Short mmCIF file of C-alpha atoms and ligand atoms in Angstrom, two decimals:
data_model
loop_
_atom_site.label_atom_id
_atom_site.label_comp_id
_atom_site.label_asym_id
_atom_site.label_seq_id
_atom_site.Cartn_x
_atom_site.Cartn_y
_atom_site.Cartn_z
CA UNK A 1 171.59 285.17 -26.88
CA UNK A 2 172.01 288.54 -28.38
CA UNK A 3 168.20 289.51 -29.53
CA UNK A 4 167.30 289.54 -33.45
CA UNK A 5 167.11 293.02 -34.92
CA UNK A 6 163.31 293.41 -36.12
CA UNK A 7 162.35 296.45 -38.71
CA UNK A 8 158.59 296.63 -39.82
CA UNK A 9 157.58 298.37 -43.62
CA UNK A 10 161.35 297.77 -44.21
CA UNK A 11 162.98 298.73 -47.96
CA UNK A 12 164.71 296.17 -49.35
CA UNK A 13 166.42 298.45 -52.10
CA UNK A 14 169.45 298.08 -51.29
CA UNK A 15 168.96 294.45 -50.72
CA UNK A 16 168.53 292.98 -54.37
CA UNK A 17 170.80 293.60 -57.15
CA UNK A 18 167.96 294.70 -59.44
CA UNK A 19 167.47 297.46 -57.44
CA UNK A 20 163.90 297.31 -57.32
CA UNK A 21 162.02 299.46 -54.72
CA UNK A 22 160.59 297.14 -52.24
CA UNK A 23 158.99 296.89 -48.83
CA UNK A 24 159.22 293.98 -46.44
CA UNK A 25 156.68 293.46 -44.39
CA UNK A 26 159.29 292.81 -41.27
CA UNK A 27 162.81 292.41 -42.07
CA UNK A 28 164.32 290.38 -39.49
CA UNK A 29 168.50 290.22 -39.67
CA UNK A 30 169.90 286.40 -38.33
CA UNK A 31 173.50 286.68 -36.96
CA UNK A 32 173.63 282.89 -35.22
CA UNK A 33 171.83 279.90 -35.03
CA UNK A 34 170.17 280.36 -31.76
CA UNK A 35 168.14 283.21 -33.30
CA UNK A 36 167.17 281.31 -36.48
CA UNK A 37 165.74 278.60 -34.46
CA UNK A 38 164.27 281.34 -32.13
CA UNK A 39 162.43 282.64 -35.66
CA UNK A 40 161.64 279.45 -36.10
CA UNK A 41 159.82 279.18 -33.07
CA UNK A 42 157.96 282.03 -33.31
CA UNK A 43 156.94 281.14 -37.16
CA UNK A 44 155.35 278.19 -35.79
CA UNK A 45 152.96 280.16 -33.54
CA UNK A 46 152.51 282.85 -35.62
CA UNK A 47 152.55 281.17 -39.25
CA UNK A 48 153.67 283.46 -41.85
CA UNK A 49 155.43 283.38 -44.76
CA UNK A 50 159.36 283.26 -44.73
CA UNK A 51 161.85 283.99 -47.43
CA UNK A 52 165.70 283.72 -46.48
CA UNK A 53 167.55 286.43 -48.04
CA UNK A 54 171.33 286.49 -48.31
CA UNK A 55 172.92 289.33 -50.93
CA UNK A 56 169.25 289.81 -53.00
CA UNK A 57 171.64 288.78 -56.76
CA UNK A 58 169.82 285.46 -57.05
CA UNK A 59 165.89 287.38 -56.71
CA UNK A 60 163.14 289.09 -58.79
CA UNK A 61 161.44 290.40 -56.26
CA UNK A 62 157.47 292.12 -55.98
CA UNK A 63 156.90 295.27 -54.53
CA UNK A 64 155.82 294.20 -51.29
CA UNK A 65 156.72 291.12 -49.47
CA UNK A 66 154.56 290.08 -46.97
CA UNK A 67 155.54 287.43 -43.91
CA UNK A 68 158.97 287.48 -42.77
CA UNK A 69 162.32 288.69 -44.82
CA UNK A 70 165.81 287.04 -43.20
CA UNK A 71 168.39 288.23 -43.78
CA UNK A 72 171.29 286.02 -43.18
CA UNK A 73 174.48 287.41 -41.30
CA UNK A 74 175.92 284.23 -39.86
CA UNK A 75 179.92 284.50 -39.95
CA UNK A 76 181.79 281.14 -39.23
CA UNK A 77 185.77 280.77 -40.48
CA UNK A 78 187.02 277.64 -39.45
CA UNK A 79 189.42 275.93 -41.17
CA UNK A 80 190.81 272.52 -40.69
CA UNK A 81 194.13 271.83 -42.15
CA UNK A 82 195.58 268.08 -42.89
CA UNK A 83 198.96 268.62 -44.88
CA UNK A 84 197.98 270.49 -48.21
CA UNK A 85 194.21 269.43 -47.60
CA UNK A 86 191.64 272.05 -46.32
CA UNK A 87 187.95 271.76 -44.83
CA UNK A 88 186.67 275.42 -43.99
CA UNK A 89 183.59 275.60 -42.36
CA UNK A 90 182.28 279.32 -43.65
CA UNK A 91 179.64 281.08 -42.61
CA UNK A 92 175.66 281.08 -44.38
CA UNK A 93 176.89 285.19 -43.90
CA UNK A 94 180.03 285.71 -45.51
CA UNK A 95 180.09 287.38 -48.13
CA UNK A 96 181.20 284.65 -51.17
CA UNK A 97 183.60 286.67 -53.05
CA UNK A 98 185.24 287.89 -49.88
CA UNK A 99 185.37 284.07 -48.92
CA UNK A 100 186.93 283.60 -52.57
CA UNK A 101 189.75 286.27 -51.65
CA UNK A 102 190.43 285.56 -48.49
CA UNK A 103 191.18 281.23 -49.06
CA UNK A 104 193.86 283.00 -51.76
CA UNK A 105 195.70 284.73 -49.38
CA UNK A 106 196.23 281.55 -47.25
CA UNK A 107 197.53 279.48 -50.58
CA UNK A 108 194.22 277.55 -50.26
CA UNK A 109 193.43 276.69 -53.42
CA UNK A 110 190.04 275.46 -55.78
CA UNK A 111 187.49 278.74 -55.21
CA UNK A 112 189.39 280.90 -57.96
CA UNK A 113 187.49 280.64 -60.86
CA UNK A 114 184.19 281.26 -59.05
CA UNK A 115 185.67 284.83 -58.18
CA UNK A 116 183.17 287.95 -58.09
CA UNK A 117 180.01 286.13 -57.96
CA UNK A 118 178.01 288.36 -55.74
CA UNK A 119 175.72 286.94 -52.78
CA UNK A 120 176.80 284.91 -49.65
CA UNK A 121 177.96 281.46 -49.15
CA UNK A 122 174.96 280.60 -47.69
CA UNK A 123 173.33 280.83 -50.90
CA UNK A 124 176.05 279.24 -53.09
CA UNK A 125 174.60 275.87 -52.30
CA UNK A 126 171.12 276.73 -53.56
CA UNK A 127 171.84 276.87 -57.55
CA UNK A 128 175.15 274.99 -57.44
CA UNK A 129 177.27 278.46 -58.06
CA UNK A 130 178.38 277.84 -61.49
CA UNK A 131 181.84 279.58 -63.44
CA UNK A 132 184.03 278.95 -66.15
CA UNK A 133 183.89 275.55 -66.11
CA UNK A 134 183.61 274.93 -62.06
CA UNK A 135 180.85 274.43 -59.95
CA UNK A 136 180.10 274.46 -56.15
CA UNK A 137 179.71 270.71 -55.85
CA UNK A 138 183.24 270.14 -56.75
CA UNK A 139 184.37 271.85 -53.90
CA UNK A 140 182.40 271.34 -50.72
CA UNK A 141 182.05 268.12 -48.38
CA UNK A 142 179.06 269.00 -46.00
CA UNK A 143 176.14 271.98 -45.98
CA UNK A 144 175.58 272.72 -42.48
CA UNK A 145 171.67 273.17 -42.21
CA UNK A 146 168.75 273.68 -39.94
CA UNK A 147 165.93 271.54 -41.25
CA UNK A 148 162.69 273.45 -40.83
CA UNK A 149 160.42 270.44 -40.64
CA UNK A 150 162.35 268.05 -37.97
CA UNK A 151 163.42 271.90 -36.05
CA UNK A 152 167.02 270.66 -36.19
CA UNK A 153 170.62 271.57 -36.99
CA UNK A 154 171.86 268.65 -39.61
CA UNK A 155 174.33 268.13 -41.60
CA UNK A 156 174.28 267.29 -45.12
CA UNK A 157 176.34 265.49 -47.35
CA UNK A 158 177.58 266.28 -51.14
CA UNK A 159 174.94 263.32 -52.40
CA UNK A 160 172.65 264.34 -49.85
CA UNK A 161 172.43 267.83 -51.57
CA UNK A 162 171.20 266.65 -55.12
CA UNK A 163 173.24 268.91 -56.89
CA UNK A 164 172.90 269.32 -60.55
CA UNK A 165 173.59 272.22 -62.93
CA UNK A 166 172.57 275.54 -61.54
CA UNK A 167 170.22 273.44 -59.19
CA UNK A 168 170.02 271.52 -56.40
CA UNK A 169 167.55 269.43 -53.16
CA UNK A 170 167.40 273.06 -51.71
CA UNK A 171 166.65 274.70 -55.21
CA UNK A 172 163.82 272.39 -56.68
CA UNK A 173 163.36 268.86 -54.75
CA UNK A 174 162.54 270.89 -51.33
CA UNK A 175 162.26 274.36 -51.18
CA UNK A 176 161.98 276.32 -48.19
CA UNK A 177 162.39 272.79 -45.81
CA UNK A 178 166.51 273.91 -45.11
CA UNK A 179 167.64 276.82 -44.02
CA UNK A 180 171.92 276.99 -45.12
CA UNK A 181 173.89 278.05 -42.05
CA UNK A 182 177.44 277.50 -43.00
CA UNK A 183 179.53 275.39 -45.49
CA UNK A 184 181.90 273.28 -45.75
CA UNK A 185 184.70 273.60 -48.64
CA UNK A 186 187.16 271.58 -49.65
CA UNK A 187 190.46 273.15 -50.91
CA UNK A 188 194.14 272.07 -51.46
CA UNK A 189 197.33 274.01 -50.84
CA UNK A 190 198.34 272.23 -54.05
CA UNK A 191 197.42 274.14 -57.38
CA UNK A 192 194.68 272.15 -59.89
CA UNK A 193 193.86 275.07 -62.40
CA UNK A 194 190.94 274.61 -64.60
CA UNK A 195 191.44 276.89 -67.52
CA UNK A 196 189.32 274.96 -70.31
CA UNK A 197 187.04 278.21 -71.26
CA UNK A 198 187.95 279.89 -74.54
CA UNK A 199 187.51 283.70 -72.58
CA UNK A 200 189.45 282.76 -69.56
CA UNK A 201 192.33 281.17 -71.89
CA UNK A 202 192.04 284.50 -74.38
CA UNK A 203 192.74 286.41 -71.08
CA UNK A 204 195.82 284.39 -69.48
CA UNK A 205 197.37 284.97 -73.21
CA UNK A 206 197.57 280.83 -73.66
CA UNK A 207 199.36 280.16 -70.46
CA UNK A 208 199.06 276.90 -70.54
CA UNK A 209 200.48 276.78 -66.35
CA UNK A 210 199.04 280.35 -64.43
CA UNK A 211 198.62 280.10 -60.63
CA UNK A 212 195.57 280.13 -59.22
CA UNK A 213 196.00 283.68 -58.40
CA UNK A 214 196.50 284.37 -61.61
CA UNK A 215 193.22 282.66 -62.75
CA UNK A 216 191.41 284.40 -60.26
CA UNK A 217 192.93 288.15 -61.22
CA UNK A 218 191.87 286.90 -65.09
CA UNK A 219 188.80 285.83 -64.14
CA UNK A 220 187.91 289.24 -62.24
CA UNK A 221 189.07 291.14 -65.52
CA UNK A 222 187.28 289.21 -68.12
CA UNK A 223 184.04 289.65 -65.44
CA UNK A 224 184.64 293.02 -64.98
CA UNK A 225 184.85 293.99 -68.75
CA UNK A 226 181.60 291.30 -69.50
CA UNK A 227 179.22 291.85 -66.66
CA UNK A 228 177.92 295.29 -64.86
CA UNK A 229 178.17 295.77 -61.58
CA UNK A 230 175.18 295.89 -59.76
CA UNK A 231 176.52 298.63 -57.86
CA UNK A 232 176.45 300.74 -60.82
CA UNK A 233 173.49 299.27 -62.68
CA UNK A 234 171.05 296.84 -61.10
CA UNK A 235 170.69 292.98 -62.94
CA UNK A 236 170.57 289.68 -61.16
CA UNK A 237 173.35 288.17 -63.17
CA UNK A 238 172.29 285.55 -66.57
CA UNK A 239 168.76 286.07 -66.47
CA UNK A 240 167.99 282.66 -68.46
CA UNK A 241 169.74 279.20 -68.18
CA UNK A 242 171.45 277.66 -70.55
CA UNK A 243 168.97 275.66 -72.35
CA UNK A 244 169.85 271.98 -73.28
CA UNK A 245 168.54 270.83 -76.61
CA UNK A 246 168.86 267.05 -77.53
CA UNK A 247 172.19 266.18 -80.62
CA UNK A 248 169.32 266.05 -83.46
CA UNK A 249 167.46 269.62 -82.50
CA UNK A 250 171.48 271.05 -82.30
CA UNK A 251 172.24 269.23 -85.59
CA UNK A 252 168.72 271.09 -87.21
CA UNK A 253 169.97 274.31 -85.36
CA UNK A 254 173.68 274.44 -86.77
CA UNK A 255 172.14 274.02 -90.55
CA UNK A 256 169.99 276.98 -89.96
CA UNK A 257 173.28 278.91 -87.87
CA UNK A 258 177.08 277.79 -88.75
CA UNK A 259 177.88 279.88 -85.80
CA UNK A 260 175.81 278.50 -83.11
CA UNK A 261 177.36 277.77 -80.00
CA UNK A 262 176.88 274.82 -78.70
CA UNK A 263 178.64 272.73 -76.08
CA UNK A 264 178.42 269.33 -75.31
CA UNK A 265 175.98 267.95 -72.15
CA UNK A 266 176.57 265.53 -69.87
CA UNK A 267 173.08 264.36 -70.99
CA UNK A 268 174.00 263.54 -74.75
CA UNK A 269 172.26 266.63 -75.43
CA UNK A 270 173.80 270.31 -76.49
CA UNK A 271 174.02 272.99 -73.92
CA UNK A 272 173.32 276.21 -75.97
CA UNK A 273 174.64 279.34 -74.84
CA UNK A 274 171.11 281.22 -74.26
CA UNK A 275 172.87 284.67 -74.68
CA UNK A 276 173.93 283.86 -77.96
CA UNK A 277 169.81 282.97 -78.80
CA UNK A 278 169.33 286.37 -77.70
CA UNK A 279 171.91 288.04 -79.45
CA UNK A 280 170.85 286.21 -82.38
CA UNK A 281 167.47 287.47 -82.19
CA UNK A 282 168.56 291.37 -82.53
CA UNK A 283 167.67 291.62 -78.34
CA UNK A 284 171.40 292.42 -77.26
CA UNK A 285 171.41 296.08 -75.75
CA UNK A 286 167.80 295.93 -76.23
CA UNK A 287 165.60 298.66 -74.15
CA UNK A 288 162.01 298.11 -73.17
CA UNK A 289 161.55 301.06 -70.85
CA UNK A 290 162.85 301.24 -67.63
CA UNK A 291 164.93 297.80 -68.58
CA UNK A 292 166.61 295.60 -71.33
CA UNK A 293 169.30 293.52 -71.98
CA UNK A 294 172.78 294.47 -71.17
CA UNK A 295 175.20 295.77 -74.45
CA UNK A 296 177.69 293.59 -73.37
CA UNK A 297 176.06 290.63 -72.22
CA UNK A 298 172.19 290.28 -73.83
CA UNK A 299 171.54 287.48 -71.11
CA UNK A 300 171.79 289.93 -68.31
CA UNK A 301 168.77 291.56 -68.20
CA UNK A 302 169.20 295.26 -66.52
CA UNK A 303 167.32 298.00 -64.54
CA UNK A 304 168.32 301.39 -66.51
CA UNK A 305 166.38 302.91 -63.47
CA UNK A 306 162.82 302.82 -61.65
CA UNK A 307 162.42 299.28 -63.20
CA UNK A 308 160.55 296.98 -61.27
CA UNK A 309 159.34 293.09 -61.47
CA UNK A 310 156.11 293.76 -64.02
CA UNK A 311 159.00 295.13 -66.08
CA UNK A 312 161.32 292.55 -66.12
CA UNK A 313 158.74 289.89 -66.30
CA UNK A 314 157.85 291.60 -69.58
CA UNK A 315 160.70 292.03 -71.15
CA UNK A 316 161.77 288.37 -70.04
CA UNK A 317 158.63 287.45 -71.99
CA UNK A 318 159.07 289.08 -75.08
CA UNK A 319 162.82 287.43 -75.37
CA UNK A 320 161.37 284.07 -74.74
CA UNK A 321 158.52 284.25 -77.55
CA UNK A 322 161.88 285.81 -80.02
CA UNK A 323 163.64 282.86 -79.27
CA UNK A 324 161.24 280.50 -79.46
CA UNK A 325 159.71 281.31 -83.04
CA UNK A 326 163.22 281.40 -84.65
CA UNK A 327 165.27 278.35 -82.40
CA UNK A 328 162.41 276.42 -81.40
CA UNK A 329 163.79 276.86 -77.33
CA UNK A 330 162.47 277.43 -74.78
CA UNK A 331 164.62 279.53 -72.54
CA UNK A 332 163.64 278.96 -68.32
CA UNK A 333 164.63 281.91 -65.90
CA UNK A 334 167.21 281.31 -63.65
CA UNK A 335 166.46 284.07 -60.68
CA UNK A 336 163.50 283.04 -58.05
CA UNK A 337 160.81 285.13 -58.69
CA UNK A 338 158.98 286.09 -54.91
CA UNK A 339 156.51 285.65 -54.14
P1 LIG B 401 169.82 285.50 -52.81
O1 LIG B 401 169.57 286.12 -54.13
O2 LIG B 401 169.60 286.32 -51.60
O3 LIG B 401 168.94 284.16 -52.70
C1 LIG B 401 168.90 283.24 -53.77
C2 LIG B 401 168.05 282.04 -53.34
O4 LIG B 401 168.73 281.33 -52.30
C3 LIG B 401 166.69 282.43 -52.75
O5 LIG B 401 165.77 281.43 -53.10
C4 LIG B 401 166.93 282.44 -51.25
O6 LIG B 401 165.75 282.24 -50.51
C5 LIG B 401 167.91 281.29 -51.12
N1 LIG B 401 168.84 281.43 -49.99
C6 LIG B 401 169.71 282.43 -49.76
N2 LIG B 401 170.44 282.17 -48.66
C7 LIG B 401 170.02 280.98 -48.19
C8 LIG B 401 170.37 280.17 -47.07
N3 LIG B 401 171.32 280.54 -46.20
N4 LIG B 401 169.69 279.00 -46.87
C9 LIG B 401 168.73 278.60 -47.73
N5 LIG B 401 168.34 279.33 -48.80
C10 LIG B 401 168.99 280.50 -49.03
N6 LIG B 401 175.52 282.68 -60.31
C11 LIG B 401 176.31 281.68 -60.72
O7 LIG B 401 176.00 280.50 -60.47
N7 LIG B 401 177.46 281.91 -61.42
C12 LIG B 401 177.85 283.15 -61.73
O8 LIG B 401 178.90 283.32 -62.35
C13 LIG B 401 177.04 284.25 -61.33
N8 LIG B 401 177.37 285.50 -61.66
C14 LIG B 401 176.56 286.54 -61.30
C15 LIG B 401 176.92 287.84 -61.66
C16 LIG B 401 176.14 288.92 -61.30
C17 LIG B 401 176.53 290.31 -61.71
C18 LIG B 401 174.95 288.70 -60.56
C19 LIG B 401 174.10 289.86 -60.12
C20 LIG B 401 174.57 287.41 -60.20
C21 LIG B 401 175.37 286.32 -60.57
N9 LIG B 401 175.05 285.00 -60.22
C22 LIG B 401 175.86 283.96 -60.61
C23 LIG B 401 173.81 284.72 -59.47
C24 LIG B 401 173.97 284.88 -57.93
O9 LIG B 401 175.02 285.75 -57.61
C25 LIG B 401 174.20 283.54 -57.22
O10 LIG B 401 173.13 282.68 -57.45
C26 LIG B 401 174.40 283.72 -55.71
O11 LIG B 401 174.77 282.50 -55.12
C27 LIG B 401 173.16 284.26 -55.00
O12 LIG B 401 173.54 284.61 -53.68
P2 LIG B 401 172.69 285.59 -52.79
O13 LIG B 401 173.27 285.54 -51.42
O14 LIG B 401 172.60 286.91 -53.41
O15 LIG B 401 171.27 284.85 -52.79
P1 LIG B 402 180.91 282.70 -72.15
O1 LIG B 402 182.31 282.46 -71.77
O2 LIG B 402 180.58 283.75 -73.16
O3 LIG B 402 180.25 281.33 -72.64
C1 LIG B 402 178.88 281.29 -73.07
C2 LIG B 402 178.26 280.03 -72.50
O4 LIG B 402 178.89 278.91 -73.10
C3 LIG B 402 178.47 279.95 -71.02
O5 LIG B 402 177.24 280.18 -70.40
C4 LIG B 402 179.05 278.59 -70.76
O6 LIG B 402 178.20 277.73 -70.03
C5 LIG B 402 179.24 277.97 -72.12
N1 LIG B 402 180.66 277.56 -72.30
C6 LIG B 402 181.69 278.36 -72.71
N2 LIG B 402 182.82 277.63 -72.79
C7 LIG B 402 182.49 276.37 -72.44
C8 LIG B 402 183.23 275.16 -72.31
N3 LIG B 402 184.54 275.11 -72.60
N4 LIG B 402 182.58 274.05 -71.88
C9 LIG B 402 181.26 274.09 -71.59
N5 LIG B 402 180.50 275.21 -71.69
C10 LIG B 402 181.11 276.33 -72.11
O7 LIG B 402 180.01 282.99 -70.84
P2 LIG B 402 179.84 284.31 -69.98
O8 LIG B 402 178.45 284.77 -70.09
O9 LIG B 402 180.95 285.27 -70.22
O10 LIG B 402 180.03 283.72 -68.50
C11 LIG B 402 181.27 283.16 -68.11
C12 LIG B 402 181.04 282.17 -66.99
O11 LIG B 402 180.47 282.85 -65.86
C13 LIG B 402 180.06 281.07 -67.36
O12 LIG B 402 180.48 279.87 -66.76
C14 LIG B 402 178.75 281.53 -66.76
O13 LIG B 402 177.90 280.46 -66.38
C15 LIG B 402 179.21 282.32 -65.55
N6 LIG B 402 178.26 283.39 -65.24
C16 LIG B 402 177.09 283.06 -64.67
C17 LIG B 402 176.16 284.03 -64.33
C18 LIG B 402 174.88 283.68 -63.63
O14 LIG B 402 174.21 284.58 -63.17
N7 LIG B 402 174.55 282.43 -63.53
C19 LIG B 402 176.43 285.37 -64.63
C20 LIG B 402 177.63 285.66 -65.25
C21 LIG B 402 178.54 284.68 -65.55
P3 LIG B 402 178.10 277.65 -68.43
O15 LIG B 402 177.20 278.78 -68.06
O16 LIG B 402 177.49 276.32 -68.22
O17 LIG B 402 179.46 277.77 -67.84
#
């Protein structure tokens, strides 16, 4: 077993998306499984506390983490093919946009309009990776886990997983007990284009037939136009979920605003769009400091530079007490905030 690289009073900067300046305690960087149960081990000995990190776009994290960082760099590609079906076993380390690209080029089809998230597949199970009217659920068969209080490699099934929107069993019914090693999606060599989202259909010019390659090269354009890169200009994607109001509050709502939007829930309820709230509110390209909310996009909330967590978790407050006293909603963060 190759031995885990170990760095003490490590920066994480380049880590999380925000681009926050931060120091991990140890940073410890988990290329197989042997070594993660190996951490494991040691963990139990010497309790401290763990996160598991994959690309940082999912985080708001302090300045100082104490315990034990992972980082996760498993790779796995390992398809199974069944005439035009496809199971691929991928990695908890591949990067998920690079997994999104690379199932194109084979003709395997179903990952296209979840193109460009950032962050690994690893982590794609945790909030049910959500785009343009697809989610994760509806295209994996099994998470591939080690389970932290049996110290075992399982595997999980799609009802075993909870999943729900943005959310799932390793999101909010048991964090921290499973540690994602690898995936596995389900795809089809036969085309099944979901293209119900007004942006998406603006883009493909009312094409009412595109290719999944051309969903996925409109879906990268309209993202690319929308959203900043966090290359360029740290954020952590939509910094609030989509709140869901029951019909009667949406009914009160549209009185007040003709132009809310407003789609309808599985629940019975309405499924505002929170950036709209925001907008609404006068917030969109608003600056507090070092951060604010993106011009293009007021739900992403963005580091203009030598922002940290105290500043986002300030500015995140101030939008939430705006939206509150003129919609009556409360908006929830989506990101983990750790510790
Ligand atoms: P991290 O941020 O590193 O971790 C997120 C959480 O998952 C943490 O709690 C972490 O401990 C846990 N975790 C990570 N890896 C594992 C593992 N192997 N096992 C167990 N737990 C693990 N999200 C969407 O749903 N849809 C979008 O369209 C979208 N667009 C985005 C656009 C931008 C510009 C940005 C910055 C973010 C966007 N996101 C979106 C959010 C984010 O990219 C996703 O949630 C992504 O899956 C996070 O992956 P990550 O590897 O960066 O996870
Ligand atoms: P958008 O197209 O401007 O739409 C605004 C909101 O309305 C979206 O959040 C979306 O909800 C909802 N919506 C739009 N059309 C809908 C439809 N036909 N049926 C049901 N709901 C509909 O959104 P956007 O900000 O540009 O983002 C585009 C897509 O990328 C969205 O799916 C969004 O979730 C995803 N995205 C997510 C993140 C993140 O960090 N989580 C960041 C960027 C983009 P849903 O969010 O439920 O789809």
């Amino acid at each position: 077993m190759s031995a885990v690289s170990v760095l003490h009073q490590a920066s994480l900067r380049e880590l999380n998306t925000f681009g926050f300046d931060v120091i991990a305690d140890t940073l410890v960087t988990i290329e197989n499984v042997d070594q993660l149960a190996q951490l494991m081990q040691q963990l139990k000995t010497d309790p401290q506390p763990l996160l598991i990190l994959g690309g940082g776009s999912n985080l708001v994290l302090a300045d100082r983490i104490p315990g034990v960082v992972a980082r996760m760099a498993i790779k796995r590609w390992q398809p199974q093919i069944d005439g035009d079906d496809i199971l691929l076993w991928a990695g908890a380390g591949e990067n998920w946009h690079q997994t999104v690209e690379r199932t194109l080029e084979q003709g395997w089809y179903g990952l296209e309009n979840l193109a460009l998230i950032p962050g690994t597949v690893g982590a794609a199970p945790v909030q049910n990776i959500g785009a343009y009217g697809v989610e994760l659920k509806d295209r994996i068969n099994r998470v591939e886990v080690f389970d932290c209080q049996q110290e075992c490699l399982k595997q999980l099934s799609l009802d075993d997983c909870r999943f729900a929107y943005r959310d799932s069993l390793f999101k909010s019914v048991e964090p921290g007990r499973y540690v994602i090693t690898a995936v596995e999606l389900k795809l089809s060599r036969k085309a099944d284009v979901q293209v119900g989202y007004a942006a998406l259909q603006a883009e493909l010019h009312g094409q009412s037939t595109p290719t999944p390659e051309q969903v996925f090269d409109a879906v990268c354009r309209v993202r690319r136009q929308k959203l900043p890169d966090p290359a360029q200009l740290g954020n952590a994607g939509s910094f609030f979920k989509n709140p869901v109001v029951s019909a009667e509050h949406c009914q009160q709502l549209r009185q007040q605003e003709a132009d809310l939007v407003a789609h309808a829930d599985p629940s019975g309820g309405c499924k505002l769009a929170a950036g709209w709230l925001i907008d609404r509110c006068g917030l969109k390209g608003y600056r507090m400091g070092s951060v604010g909310t993106y011009p293009q996009q007021a739900l992403v909330l963005v580091n203009w530079g030598g922002g940290d967590r105290a500043a986002v978790e300030q500015l995140a407050e101030y939008i939430r007490r705006k939206v509150v006293e003129r919609f009556g909603v409360e908006l929830e963060p989506e990101p983990r905030f750790y510790p």
